[in-house]
């Protein structure tokens, strides 16, 4: 009983607004799920940096029975790395972990489709920053038109807006891959 009070005392002592049983149940479930995600994340964030590196991700997928080459791991991390930091943040990890088809993208890595997208992206990432600047995008834009991967009437600004989902002025590999999936019907 004292363990329950210590754990859920904030729920039990709410005086301002009574919670329905279902609200309490949902909130409790959400807290438990958050703790579950955090515990998995912390298990593989071996250096405690708050991010999962490629080496740490290799350990995670290996423990789950998915054997990826170092190149496949690098591509998978780029795919999950929504902010272009080069690592997987807790939020990026949780978004991926919650997906029922979380290993589909990793399987694409093995089939070569993701590898081809990576090579294509890297060709335009001249400074090897892991994202495309507006200047780098200009060259990509011309190539997308040439390969019928973007409407030929799309202006540079329209194309950039369509690919740069976050609106931060750069295109990460994850944004690029999402766009390719959309135009290729994947």
mmCIF file of C-alpha atoms in Angstrom:
data_model
loop_
_atom_site.group_PDB
_atom_site.id
_atom_site.type_symbol
_atom_site.label_atom_id
_atom_site.label_comp_id
_atom_site.label_asym_id
_atom_site.label_seq_id
_atom_site.Cartn_x
_atom_site.Cartn_y
_atom_site.Cartn_z
ATOM 1 C CA UNK A 1 0.000 0.000 0.000
ATOM 2 C CA UNK A 2 2.771 2.464 0.843
ATOM 3 C CA UNK A 3 4.435 1.610 -2.506
ATOM 4 C CA UNK A 4 1.240 2.487 -4.344
ATOM 5 C CA UNK A 5 0.896 5.737 -2.411
ATOM 6 C CA UNK A 6 4.511 6.635 -3.149
ATOM 7 C CA UNK A 7 4.135 5.748 -6.813
ATOM 8 C CA UNK A 8 0.699 7.218 -7.498
ATOM 9 C CA UNK A 9 0.313 9.683 -4.656
ATOM 10 C CA UNK A 10 -0.062 12.542 -7.127
ATOM 11 C CA UNK A 11 -3.174 10.846 -8.498
ATOM 12 C CA UNK A 12 -4.607 9.887 -5.175
ATOM 13 C CA UNK A 13 -4.242 13.331 -3.651
ATOM 14 C CA UNK A 14 -5.830 15.388 -6.431
ATOM 15 C CA UNK A 15 -8.168 17.811 -4.709
ATOM 16 C CA UNK A 16 -8.868 20.317 -7.468
ATOM 17 C CA UNK A 17 -10.488 18.112 -10.083
ATOM 18 C CA UNK A 18 -11.640 14.548 -9.539
ATOM 19 C CA UNK A 19 -10.376 12.085 -12.122
ATOM 20 C CA UNK A 20 -12.644 9.481 -13.574
ATOM 21 C CA UNK A 21 -11.509 5.909 -13.320
ATOM 22 C CA UNK A 22 -10.746 5.859 -17.057
ATOM 23 C CA UNK A 23 -8.731 9.073 -16.913
ATOM 24 C CA UNK A 24 -6.714 7.636 -14.065
ATOM 25 C CA UNK A 25 -6.260 4.357 -15.918
ATOM 26 C CA UNK A 26 -5.168 6.120 -19.114
ATOM 27 C CA UNK A 27 -2.754 8.412 -17.265
ATOM 28 C CA UNK A 28 -1.300 5.442 -15.372
ATOM 29 C CA UNK A 29 -0.899 3.485 -18.616
ATOM 30 C CA UNK A 30 0.808 6.446 -20.282
ATOM 31 C CA UNK A 31 3.246 6.785 -17.357
ATOM 32 C CA UNK A 32 4.007 3.068 -17.468
ATOM 33 C CA UNK A 33 4.570 3.195 -21.239
ATOM 34 C CA UNK A 34 6.866 6.220 -20.861
ATOM 35 C CA UNK A 35 8.884 4.360 -18.209
ATOM 36 C CA UNK A 36 9.083 1.312 -20.491
ATOM 37 C CA UNK A 37 10.395 3.393 -23.425
ATOM 38 C CA UNK A 38 12.821 5.196 -21.122
ATOM 39 C CA UNK A 39 14.170 1.941 -19.708
ATOM 40 C CA UNK A 40 14.811 0.509 -23.178
ATOM 41 C CA UNK A 41 16.394 3.762 -24.318
ATOM 42 C CA UNK A 42 18.642 3.918 -21.237
ATOM 43 C CA UNK A 43 19.683 0.279 -21.684
ATOM 44 C CA UNK A 44 21.165 1.084 -25.082
ATOM 45 C CA UNK A 45 22.344 4.637 -24.360
ATOM 46 C CA UNK A 46 25.437 3.073 -22.829
ATOM 47 C CA UNK A 47 27.401 6.307 -22.528
ATOM 48 C CA UNK A 48 24.476 8.161 -20.912
ATOM 49 C CA UNK A 49 24.663 10.963 -23.481
ATOM 50 C CA UNK A 50 20.907 11.125 -23.971
ATOM 51 C CA UNK A 51 21.341 9.883 -27.551
ATOM 52 C CA UNK A 52 21.861 6.493 -29.143
ATOM 53 C CA UNK A 53 24.921 6.343 -31.387
ATOM 54 C CA UNK A 54 25.367 4.025 -34.380
ATOM 55 C CA UNK A 55 27.411 1.622 -32.228
ATOM 56 C CA UNK A 56 24.703 1.590 -29.545
ATOM 57 C CA UNK A 57 21.994 1.102 -32.182
ATOM 58 C CA UNK A 58 23.959 -1.837 -33.615
ATOM 59 C CA UNK A 59 23.808 -3.429 -30.164
ATOM 60 C CA UNK A 60 20.062 -2.818 -29.911
ATOM 61 C CA UNK A 61 19.157 -4.360 -33.282
ATOM 62 C CA UNK A 62 21.566 -7.230 -32.717
ATOM 63 C CA UNK A 63 19.855 -8.022 -29.405
ATOM 64 C CA UNK A 64 16.560 -8.069 -31.310
ATOM 65 C CA UNK A 65 17.945 -10.602 -33.801
ATOM 66 C CA UNK A 66 18.448 -8.188 -36.693
ATOM 67 C CA UNK A 67 21.989 -8.368 -38.028
ATOM 68 C CA UNK A 68 22.969 -5.295 -39.995
ATOM 69 C CA UNK A 69 26.315 -4.465 -41.531
ATOM 70 C CA UNK A 70 28.023 -1.288 -40.267
ATOM 71 C CA UNK A 71 26.905 0.489 -43.467
ATOM 72 C CA UNK A 72 23.297 -0.651 -42.940
ATOM 73 C CA UNK A 73 23.418 0.571 -39.327
ATOM 74 C CA UNK A 74 24.705 3.953 -40.490
ATOM 75 C CA UNK A 75 21.840 4.214 -42.996
ATOM 76 C CA UNK A 76 19.268 3.112 -40.409
ATOM 77 C CA UNK A 77 20.496 5.737 -37.932
ATOM 78 C CA UNK A 78 20.260 8.406 -40.652
ATOM 79 C CA UNK A 79 16.704 7.307 -41.307
ATOM 80 C CA UNK A 80 15.670 7.556 -37.652
ATOM 81 C CA UNK A 81 17.641 10.757 -37.026
ATOM 82 C CA UNK A 82 14.950 13.332 -37.787
ATOM 83 C CA UNK A 83 16.960 16.365 -36.634
ATOM 84 C CA UNK A 84 20.163 15.509 -38.500
ATOM 85 C CA UNK A 85 22.302 15.318 -35.330
ATOM 86 C CA UNK A 86 23.957 12.033 -36.326
ATOM 87 C CA UNK A 87 22.475 10.189 -33.338
ATOM 88 C CA UNK A 88 19.033 9.012 -32.236
ATOM 89 C CA UNK A 89 17.475 11.168 -29.532
ATOM 90 C CA UNK A 90 15.057 9.748 -26.963
ATOM 91 C CA UNK A 91 12.117 11.293 -28.836
ATOM 92 C CA UNK A 92 13.288 9.871 -32.183
ATOM 93 C CA UNK A 93 13.784 6.478 -30.552
ATOM 94 C CA UNK A 94 10.316 6.458 -28.944
ATOM 95 C CA UNK A 95 8.679 7.500 -32.239
ATOM 96 C CA UNK A 96 10.418 4.570 -33.956
ATOM 97 C CA UNK A 97 9.859 2.071 -31.141
ATOM 98 C CA UNK A 98 6.104 2.770 -31.040
ATOM 99 C CA UNK A 99 5.694 1.925 -34.734
ATOM 100 C CA UNK A 100 4.254 -1.522 -35.371
ATOM 101 C CA UNK A 101 6.329 -1.755 -38.562
ATOM 102 C CA UNK A 102 9.566 -0.447 -37.028
ATOM 103 C CA UNK A 103 11.665 -3.072 -38.778
ATOM 104 C CA UNK A 104 10.223 -2.445 -42.249
ATOM 105 C CA UNK A 105 12.643 0.429 -42.860
ATOM 106 C CA UNK A 106 15.503 -1.745 -41.640
ATOM 107 C CA UNK A 107 14.470 -4.457 -44.094
ATOM 108 C CA UNK A 108 14.459 -1.860 -46.891
ATOM 109 C CA UNK A 109 18.074 -1.235 -45.938
ATOM 110 C CA UNK A 110 18.839 -4.827 -46.773
ATOM 111 C CA UNK A 111 16.974 -4.697 -50.077
ATOM 112 C CA UNK A 112 19.138 -1.864 -51.336
ATOM 113 C CA UNK A 113 16.404 0.723 -51.862
ATOM 114 C CA UNK A 114 17.431 2.673 -48.806
ATOM 115 C CA UNK A 115 21.075 2.345 -49.735
ATOM 116 C CA UNK A 116 20.358 3.825 -53.172
ATOM 117 C CA UNK A 117 18.506 6.738 -51.549
ATOM 118 C CA UNK A 118 21.481 7.280 -49.241
ATOM 119 C CA UNK A 119 23.966 7.375 -52.110
ATOM 120 C CA UNK A 120 21.698 9.779 -53.994
ATOM 121 C CA UNK A 121 21.392 12.046 -50.926
ATOM 122 C CA UNK A 122 25.123 11.984 -50.170
ATOM 123 C CA UNK A 123 25.941 13.000 -53.730
ATOM 124 C CA UNK A 124 24.207 16.332 -53.113
ATOM 125 C CA UNK A 125 25.414 16.721 -49.509
ATOM 126 C CA UNK A 126 28.705 18.283 -50.655
ATOM 127 C CA UNK A 127 29.846 19.354 -47.172
ATOM 128 C CA UNK A 128 28.978 15.948 -45.620
ATOM 129 C CA UNK A 129 26.905 17.654 -42.927
ATOM 130 C CA UNK A 130 24.133 15.050 -43.048
ATOM 131 C CA UNK A 131 21.644 17.600 -44.345
ATOM 132 C CA UNK A 132 21.212 19.645 -47.493
ATOM 133 C CA UNK A 133 21.519 23.407 -47.324
ATOM 134 C CA UNK A 134 19.485 25.636 -49.640
ATOM 135 C CA UNK A 135 22.520 25.893 -51.915
ATOM 136 C CA UNK A 136 22.933 22.096 -52.062
ATOM 137 C CA UNK A 137 19.205 21.713 -52.628
ATOM 138 C CA UNK A 138 19.418 23.842 -55.805
ATOM 139 C CA UNK A 139 21.428 21.079 -57.489
ATOM 140 C CA UNK A 140 19.137 18.380 -56.111
ATOM 141 C CA UNK A 141 16.067 20.278 -57.344
ATOM 142 C CA UNK A 142 17.365 20.303 -60.924
ATOM 143 C CA UNK A 143 18.109 16.589 -60.685
ATOM 144 C CA UNK A 144 14.678 15.777 -59.235
ATOM 145 C CA UNK A 145 13.059 17.560 -62.196
ATOM 146 C CA UNK A 146 15.359 15.760 -64.645
ATOM 147 C CA UNK A 147 14.365 12.394 -63.130
ATOM 148 C CA UNK A 148 10.647 13.247 -62.899
ATOM 149 C CA UNK A 149 10.695 13.045 -59.117
ATOM 150 C CA UNK A 150 9.240 16.522 -58.721
ATOM 151 C CA UNK A 151 6.822 18.467 -60.881
ATOM 152 C CA UNK A 152 8.792 20.305 -63.579
ATOM 153 C CA UNK A 153 6.770 23.458 -62.907
ATOM 154 C CA UNK A 154 7.704 23.452 -59.203
ATOM 155 C CA UNK A 155 9.818 26.428 -58.265
ATOM 156 C CA UNK A 156 12.899 26.026 -56.147
ATOM 157 C CA UNK A 157 11.027 27.483 -53.158
ATOM 158 C CA UNK A 158 8.044 25.150 -53.639
ATOM 159 C CA UNK A 159 10.308 22.117 -53.865
ATOM 160 C CA UNK A 160 12.277 23.133 -50.792
ATOM 161 C CA UNK A 161 9.079 23.686 -48.840
ATOM 162 C CA UNK A 162 7.800 20.248 -49.846
ATOM 163 C CA UNK A 163 10.977 18.425 -48.820
ATOM 164 C CA UNK A 164 11.849 20.479 -45.727
ATOM 165 C CA UNK A 165 9.037 19.128 -43.528
ATOM 166 C CA UNK A 166 10.446 20.721 -40.362
ATOM 167 C CA UNK A 167 10.770 24.132 -41.999
ATOM 168 C CA UNK A 168 14.257 24.688 -40.585
ATOM 169 C CA UNK A 169 15.851 25.557 -43.929
ATOM 170 C CA UNK A 170 17.712 22.278 -44.356
ATOM 171 C CA UNK A 171 16.717 18.853 -45.626
ATOM 172 C CA UNK A 172 17.694 15.886 -43.473
ATOM 173 C CA UNK A 173 18.032 12.402 -44.886
ATOM 174 C CA UNK A 174 14.843 11.376 -43.050
ATOM 175 C CA UNK A 175 12.909 14.195 -44.760
ATOM 176 C CA UNK A 176 14.406 13.252 -48.124
ATOM 177 C CA UNK A 177 13.531 9.565 -47.674
ATOM 178 C CA UNK A 178 9.983 10.408 -46.628
ATOM 179 C CA UNK A 179 9.592 12.521 -49.760
ATOM 180 C CA UNK A 180 10.984 9.759 -51.997
ATOM 181 C CA UNK A 181 8.610 7.234 -50.441
ATOM 182 C CA UNK A 182 5.706 9.570 -51.174
ATOM 183 C CA UNK A 183 6.593 10.228 -54.829
ATOM 184 C CA UNK A 184 7.540 6.612 -55.486
ATOM 185 C CA UNK A 185 4.375 5.289 -53.848
ATOM 186 C CA UNK A 186 6.209 3.287 -51.203
#
